[in-house]
Amino acid sequence: MKYFIVTYGCQMNVHDSEKIAGILENMGYTPCQTREEADIIVFNTCAVREGAEDRVFGNVGNLKKMKKKNKNLIIVVCGCMTQKEETAQKLMSTFPFIDIVLGTFNLPRLGYFIEAVKKGRQLEVLNEGDIDEVLPYKRTSGENAWINIMQGCNNFCTYCIVPYVRGREKSRKEENILNEIKELLKEGKYKKFTLLGQNVNSYGNDLNDGTTFAKLLHDICALDGDFTLSFMTSHPKDLNDDVIEAIANEEKIEKYIHLPAQSGNNRILKIMNRKYTREKYLDIIDKIRAKIPNCRLTSDFIVGFPGETDEEFEDTYSLIEKVRFDSIFAFMYSPREGTVAARMENQIPEKIKHERVNKLLALEKRIQKEDNKR
Ligand code: SAH
Ligand code: SF4
Ligand code: F3S
């Protein structure tokens, strides 16, 4: 019996797919190279922008023929998209041939659902459940091992769907994280560990036992072994001096910070609910550059947030020009149903979003060219 997994979205999802693979291999499935060979196909979806969701609808739709040919083929759609009740319903009504639809909170129960489908071939949706610490991962990223340190997000940036599909912040116990890394070090295969969370800097806030992200970084670096340590994503409102010091002083920590700014304009930052200003962001960058020479810096930006004027967009442009990031990701604002920003007036036409995103990408190219020359 063979499985094929299609993964969309962020590293969190890449890592979740390693869990899906672990569950399937425990049940006796083995991986295959094409979906044609598969007995079970899993789509691990992303909901962050409309484009990501459209691709899932297209790709799942294409399986209709395969399902007709092979009645025993099991099709699973899971991940962030299906954690939204309406989207889960829409998927099931559009594609009645899908066997299992389950949300992010229910991933650990995938095996149970597959067994149920094999017996009765019924469709299930479930959107409640717990995180687990026990299920195995089938790691697929070579010398790098992804380590989940927390899940969810409490920030509710007004454009973002993630808090709705990943729930509130929940930190794993430090002891469990350290044990996981110790075990992996014993295996001897891994040279790099990348800690994952939507906002790693708030790691430990919910544990109320004095654990902080900076402490976690120091404690991991104190483990014996030859490895580098990396993490994502940092939120500018929570990236504090202790963490900057840790990156500066711990040899094992990679000198790289992904620090999404989203906008360079204070009015837009405020209505995005980002809780920092342009000035605060630039202060952090100054601090990083003073303490960590040659630190690589990357960022995310959203253009065309509701009401964004040309002048406000220029502030984003000038921020990028000022910081000279090593690279940036520039996204056109995509309204997500259920979020505050989707209900705001003055939605920006697609044409203007395109123009703005192209301007940022041209700027990035120019900066990279100049820096390469230097
Ligand atoms: N937790 C991380 C990443 C979240 S999603 C953070 O806080 O930065 C990754 C990126 O997708 C975000 O940084 C943002 O730039 C972008 N994004 C999120 N929602 C979006 C939306 N509705 N439209 C366009 N881009 C979006
Ligand atoms: Fe989304 Fe903001 Fe949370 Fe990042 S910090 S996941 S952008 S709500
Ligand atoms: Fe990641 Fe997309 Fe979910 S960015 S957390 S897979 S909505």
Short mmCIF file of C-alpha atoms in Angstrom, two decimals, residues 45-353:
data_model
loop_
_atom_site.label_atom_id
_atom_site.label_comp_id
_atom_site.label_asym_id
_atom_site.label_seq_id
_atom_site.Cartn_x
_atom_site.Cartn_y
_atom_site.Cartn_z
CA THR A 45 -3.71 22.56 2.78
CA CYS A 46 -3.00 26.24 3.52
CA ALA A 47 -5.56 29.01 3.96
CA VAL A 48 -3.37 32.07 4.24
CA ARG A 49 -4.22 33.54 0.82
CA GLU A 50 -6.96 32.87 -1.70
CA GLY A 51 -4.48 31.63 -4.31
CA ALA A 52 -3.39 28.78 -2.03
CA GLU A 53 -7.01 27.67 -1.59
CA ASP A 54 -7.77 27.90 -5.32
CA ARG A 55 -4.88 25.56 -6.09
CA VAL A 56 -6.28 22.97 -3.69
CA PHE A 57 -9.72 23.13 -5.31
CA GLY A 58 -8.09 22.69 -8.73
CA ASN A 59 -5.85 19.80 -7.73
CA VAL A 60 -8.47 17.90 -5.77
CA GLY A 61 -10.90 18.31 -8.67
CA ASN A 62 -8.40 16.66 -10.97
CA LEU A 63 -8.56 13.46 -8.93
CA LYS A 64 -12.14 12.72 -9.93
CA LYS A 65 -11.08 10.59 -12.88
CA MET A 66 -8.52 8.68 -10.84
CA LYS A 67 -11.10 7.94 -8.20
CA LYS A 68 -13.46 6.60 -10.90
CA LYS A 69 -10.79 4.22 -12.16
CA ASN A 70 -9.68 3.09 -8.70
CA LYS A 71 -12.59 2.79 -6.28
CA ASN A 72 -10.26 1.88 -3.41
CA LEU A 73 -8.21 5.06 -3.67
CA ILE A 74 -8.54 7.02 -0.41
CA ILE A 75 -8.47 10.81 -0.70
CA VAL A 76 -7.81 12.91 2.40
CA VAL A 77 -7.93 16.70 2.64
CA CYS A 78 -6.57 18.16 5.87
CA GLY A 79 -4.72 21.23 7.17
CA CYS A 80 -5.62 24.87 7.66
CA MET A 81 -8.28 25.13 4.95
CA THR A 82 -10.36 22.30 6.33
CA GLN A 83 -10.15 23.62 9.87
CA LYS A 84 -12.67 26.23 8.65
CA GLU A 85 -16.12 24.67 8.84
CA GLU A 86 -17.50 26.46 5.74
CA THR A 87 -14.54 25.52 3.58
CA ALA A 88 -14.69 21.92 4.76
CA GLN A 89 -18.39 21.82 3.83
CA LYS A 90 -17.73 23.44 0.47
CA LEU A 91 -15.01 20.91 -0.34
CA MET A 92 -17.27 18.00 0.53
CA SER A 93 -20.22 19.28 -1.48
CA THR A 94 -18.06 20.17 -4.50
CA PHE A 95 -16.10 16.91 -4.41
CA PRO A 96 -18.25 14.15 -2.91
CA PHE A 97 -15.52 11.64 -3.79
CA ILE A 98 -13.25 12.92 -0.99
CA ASP A 99 -13.12 10.26 1.75
CA ILE A 100 -11.79 12.17 4.74
CA VAL A 101 -11.83 15.87 5.59
CA LEU A 102 -10.17 16.82 8.86
CA GLY A 103 -8.92 19.99 10.49
CA THR A 104 -5.48 20.76 11.95
CA PHE A 105 -6.64 19.94 15.49
CA ASN A 106 -7.47 16.38 14.51
CA LEU A 107 -4.37 15.37 12.67
CA PRO A 108 -3.32 12.84 15.34
CA ARG A 109 -6.54 10.90 14.67
CA LEU A 110 -5.84 10.43 10.96
CA GLY A 111 -5.07 6.72 11.41
CA TYR A 112 -8.38 6.13 13.14
CA PHE A 113 -10.27 7.76 10.26
CA ILE A 114 -8.45 5.78 7.62
CA GLU A 115 -9.39 2.56 9.38
CA ALA A 116 -13.01 3.75 9.58
CA VAL A 117 -13.09 4.59 5.89
CA LYS A 118 -11.60 1.22 4.98
CA LYS A 119 -14.38 -0.51 6.88
CA GLY A 120 -17.38 1.60 5.99
CA ARG A 121 -16.08 4.16 3.52
CA GLN A 122 -17.90 7.01 5.15
CA LEU A 123 -16.98 10.65 5.17
CA GLU A 124 -16.00 12.33 8.41
CA VAL A 125 -15.39 15.88 9.48
CA LEU A 126 -14.01 16.69 12.86
CA ASN A 127 -12.65 19.97 14.03
CA GLU A 128 -11.80 19.49 17.68
CA GLY A 129 -8.95 17.71 19.33
CA ASP A 130 -5.70 17.97 21.29
CA ILE A 131 -2.04 18.34 20.45
CA ASP A 132 -0.05 15.22 20.95
CA GLU A 133 3.48 14.54 22.02
CA VAL A 134 3.69 10.87 21.14
CA LEU A 135 3.07 10.25 17.45
CA PRO A 136 6.20 9.69 15.36
CA TYR A 137 7.51 11.91 12.58
CA LYS A 138 8.89 10.58 9.33
CA ARG A 139 11.53 13.31 8.86
CA THR A 140 12.09 14.29 5.26
CA SER A 141 14.28 17.40 5.31
CA GLY A 142 17.72 15.80 5.18
CA GLU A 143 20.17 17.16 7.77
CA ASN A 144 17.61 19.66 9.03
CA ALA A 145 15.06 18.59 11.62
CA TRP A 146 11.99 20.78 12.16
CA ILE A 147 11.09 21.10 15.83
CA ASN A 148 7.67 22.36 16.76
CA ILE A 149 7.99 24.44 19.94
CA MET A 150 4.48 25.84 20.05
CA GLN A 151 1.32 26.00 18.09
CA GLY A 152 -1.32 28.61 17.37
CA CYS A 153 -1.25 32.38 17.56
CA ASN A 154 -2.78 34.99 19.87
CA ASN A 155 -1.99 38.07 17.81
CA PHE A 156 -4.98 38.39 15.52
CA CYS A 157 -3.35 40.62 12.95
CA THR A 158 -6.49 41.87 11.22
CA TYR A 159 -5.63 40.35 7.80
CA CYS A 160 -4.65 36.91 9.05
CA ILE A 161 -6.57 33.62 9.18
CA VAL A 162 -3.91 31.68 11.09
CA PRO A 163 -5.29 32.24 14.65
CA TYR A 164 -8.65 30.91 13.43
CA VAL A 165 -7.25 27.73 11.90
CA ARG A 166 -4.43 26.99 14.35
CA GLY A 167 -6.05 28.06 17.60
CA ARG A 168 -4.50 29.92 20.52
CA GLU A 169 -0.81 29.82 21.46
CA LYS A 170 0.19 26.68 23.25
CA SER A 171 3.84 26.12 24.12
CA ARG A 172 5.29 22.66 24.44
CA LYS A 173 7.07 21.94 27.71
CA GLU A 174 10.75 22.79 27.47
CA GLU A 175 11.68 19.36 28.78
CA ASN A 176 9.84 17.66 25.90
CA ILE A 177 11.57 19.85 23.32
CA LEU A 178 15.01 19.21 24.83
CA ASN A 179 14.32 15.47 24.94
CA GLU A 180 13.23 15.44 21.31
CA ILE A 181 16.45 17.18 20.24
CA LYS A 182 18.58 14.92 22.45
CA GLU A 183 17.04 11.85 20.82
CA LEU A 184 17.71 13.27 17.35
CA LEU A 185 21.30 14.07 18.27
CA LYS A 186 21.72 10.44 19.36
CA GLU A 187 20.60 9.33 15.90
CA GLY A 188 23.51 11.36 14.54
CA LYS A 189 21.79 12.26 11.26
CA TYR A 190 20.93 15.88 11.98
CA LYS A 191 23.22 18.90 11.71
CA LYS A 192 20.57 21.56 12.04
CA PHE A 193 17.47 22.14 14.12
CA THR A 194 14.86 24.70 13.10
CA LEU A 195 12.41 25.69 15.81
CA LEU A 196 8.92 26.41 14.51
CA GLY A 197 6.14 28.63 15.79
CA GLN A 198 3.97 31.46 14.43
CA ASN A 199 5.57 33.78 16.94
CA VAL A 200 8.51 32.00 18.56
CA ASN A 201 9.39 35.02 20.70
CA SER A 202 6.31 34.50 22.82
CA TYR A 203 7.30 30.90 23.51
CA GLY A 204 6.72 30.06 27.18
CA ASN A 205 4.32 32.93 27.97
CA ASP A 206 1.51 30.44 28.56
CA LEU A 207 3.60 28.04 30.64
CA ASN A 208 3.91 30.42 33.62
CA ASP A 209 7.03 28.66 34.89
CA GLY A 210 9.63 31.25 33.92
CA THR A 211 10.48 29.57 30.62
CA THR A 212 11.27 32.07 27.87
CA PHE A 213 12.38 31.77 24.27
CA ALA A 214 15.84 33.11 25.16
CA LYS A 215 16.20 30.46 27.88
CA LEU A 216 15.11 27.74 25.48
CA LEU A 217 17.73 28.89 22.95
CA HIS A 218 20.51 28.83 25.58
CA ASP A 219 19.40 25.43 26.92
CA ILE A 220 19.37 23.87 23.45
CA CYS A 221 22.81 25.32 22.65
CA ALA A 222 24.13 23.79 25.87
CA LEU A 223 23.37 20.29 24.56
CA ASP A 224 26.43 18.34 23.47
CA GLY A 225 26.86 17.97 19.75
CA ASP A 226 27.87 19.62 16.54
CA PHE A 227 24.78 21.41 15.19
CA THR A 228 23.35 24.78 14.20
CA LEU A 229 20.13 26.18 15.55
CA SER A 230 17.64 28.30 13.65
CA PHE A 231 14.03 29.41 14.20
CA MET A 232 11.02 31.06 12.65
CA THR A 233 8.97 33.24 12.81
CA SER A 234 9.86 36.26 14.95
CA HIS A 235 7.32 38.98 15.62
CA PRO A 236 8.86 42.48 15.96
CA LYS A 237 6.70 43.28 18.97
CA ASP A 238 8.21 40.42 20.97
CA LEU A 239 11.80 40.18 19.73
CA ASN A 240 13.55 41.33 22.91
CA ASP A 241 17.15 42.07 23.90
CA ASP A 242 17.61 38.67 25.55
CA VAL A 243 16.90 36.90 22.28
CA ILE A 244 19.18 39.24 20.31
CA GLU A 245 21.92 38.60 22.90
CA ALA A 246 21.38 34.85 22.59
CA ILE A 247 21.77 34.97 18.81
CA ALA A 248 24.85 37.18 19.16
CA ASN A 249 26.57 35.07 21.82
CA GLU A 250 25.63 31.49 21.08
CA GLU A 251 27.93 30.15 18.39
CA LYS A 252 25.46 27.45 17.41
CA ILE A 253 22.70 29.89 16.50
CA GLU A 254 22.55 30.85 12.84
CA LYS A 255 23.04 34.59 12.28
CA TYR A 256 19.76 35.00 10.48
CA ILE A 257 16.45 36.60 11.44
CA HIS A 258 13.22 36.57 9.47
CA LEU A 259 11.39 39.59 10.85
CA PRO A 260 8.13 40.30 9.01
CA ALA A 261 7.43 44.05 8.96
CA GLN A 262 4.24 43.84 6.81
CA SER A 263 4.19 47.64 6.29
CA GLY A 264 6.39 50.70 6.81
CA ASN A 265 3.49 53.02 7.56
CA ASN A 266 2.27 53.67 11.10
CA ARG A 267 -1.42 54.07 10.29
CA ILE A 268 -1.46 50.79 8.34
CA LEU A 269 0.54 48.98 11.05
CA LYS A 270 -2.01 50.15 13.58
CA ILE A 271 -5.04 48.92 11.66
CA MET A 272 -3.20 45.69 10.93
CA ASN A 273 -2.97 45.32 14.75
CA ARG A 274 0.78 44.71 14.57
CA LYS A 275 1.51 46.59 17.84
CA TYR A 276 4.77 48.27 16.76
CA THR A 277 5.64 51.38 14.79
CA ARG A 278 7.99 51.98 11.88
CA GLU A 279 10.37 53.66 14.36
CA LYS A 280 10.30 50.70 16.77
CA TYR A 281 10.95 48.31 13.87
CA LEU A 282 13.94 50.35 12.70
CA ASP A 283 15.26 50.49 16.28
CA ILE A 284 15.21 46.69 16.45
CA ILE A 285 17.07 46.49 13.14
CA ASP A 286 19.70 48.92 14.48
CA LYS A 287 20.07 46.84 17.62
CA ILE A 288 20.45 43.63 15.62
CA ARG A 289 23.07 45.18 13.34
CA ALA A 290 25.01 46.57 16.33
CA LYS A 291 25.03 43.28 18.24
CA ILE A 292 25.17 40.76 15.40
CA PRO A 293 27.39 42.01 12.58
CA ASN A 294 26.56 40.43 9.20
CA CYS A 295 23.24 39.09 10.45
CA ARG A 296 21.12 38.08 7.46
CA LEU A 297 17.73 39.76 7.53
CA THR A 298 14.58 38.91 5.59
CA SER A 299 11.01 40.13 5.88
CA ASP A 300 7.40 39.80 4.70
CA PHE A 301 5.30 42.67 3.34
CA ILE A 302 1.65 43.00 2.42
CA VAL A 303 0.66 45.56 -0.21
CA GLY A 304 -2.86 46.81 -0.85
CA PHE A 305 -4.15 46.42 2.69
CA PRO A 306 -7.64 48.06 2.79
CA GLY A 307 -7.33 51.83 2.51
CA GLU A 308 -3.57 51.86 1.80
CA THR A 309 -2.83 55.11 -0.09
CA ASP A 310 0.04 55.69 -2.51
CA GLU A 311 1.85 57.69 0.17
CA GLU A 312 1.39 54.93 2.73
CA PHE A 313 2.74 52.40 0.27
CA GLU A 314 5.76 54.68 -0.29
CA ASP A 315 6.54 54.29 3.43
CA THR A 316 6.83 50.54 2.92
CA TYR A 317 9.05 51.14 -0.08
CA SER A 318 11.31 53.51 1.85
CA LEU A 319 11.55 51.13 4.81
CA ILE A 320 12.86 48.38 2.54
CA GLU A 321 15.27 50.84 0.94
CA LYS A 322 16.50 51.86 4.35
CA VAL A 323 16.98 48.39 5.84
CA ARG A 324 18.25 46.73 2.64
CA PHE A 325 17.00 43.23 3.50
CA ASP A 326 18.83 40.24 2.05
CA SER A 327 15.49 39.23 0.59
CA ILE A 328 11.81 39.92 1.04
CA PHE A 329 8.49 38.21 0.43
CA ALA A 330 5.90 40.64 -0.93
CA PHE A 331 2.25 39.58 -0.91
CA MET A 332 -0.85 41.17 -2.36
CA TYR A 333 -3.43 41.51 0.39
CA SER A 334 -5.95 38.69 0.11
CA PRO A 335 -9.22 39.13 2.05
CA ARG A 336 -9.88 36.12 4.32
CA GLU A 337 -13.47 35.55 5.31
CA GLY A 338 -14.00 35.93 9.05
CA THR A 339 -11.07 38.32 9.62
CA VAL A 340 -11.51 41.98 10.59
CA ALA A 341 -9.76 43.40 7.52
CA ALA A 342 -11.99 41.50 5.11
CA ARG A 343 -14.89 43.58 6.42
CA MET A 344 -13.06 46.92 6.07
CA GLU A 345 -14.13 49.47 3.48
CA ASN A 346 -11.83 50.75 0.75
CA GLN A 347 -10.59 47.39 -0.50
CA ILE A 348 -7.81 48.09 -3.00
CA PRO A 349 -8.27 47.06 -6.67
CA GLU A 350 -6.19 44.08 -7.83
CA LYS A 351 -4.49 46.20 -10.49
CA ILE A 352 -3.01 48.55 -7.88
CA LYS A 353 -1.92 45.60 -5.71
#
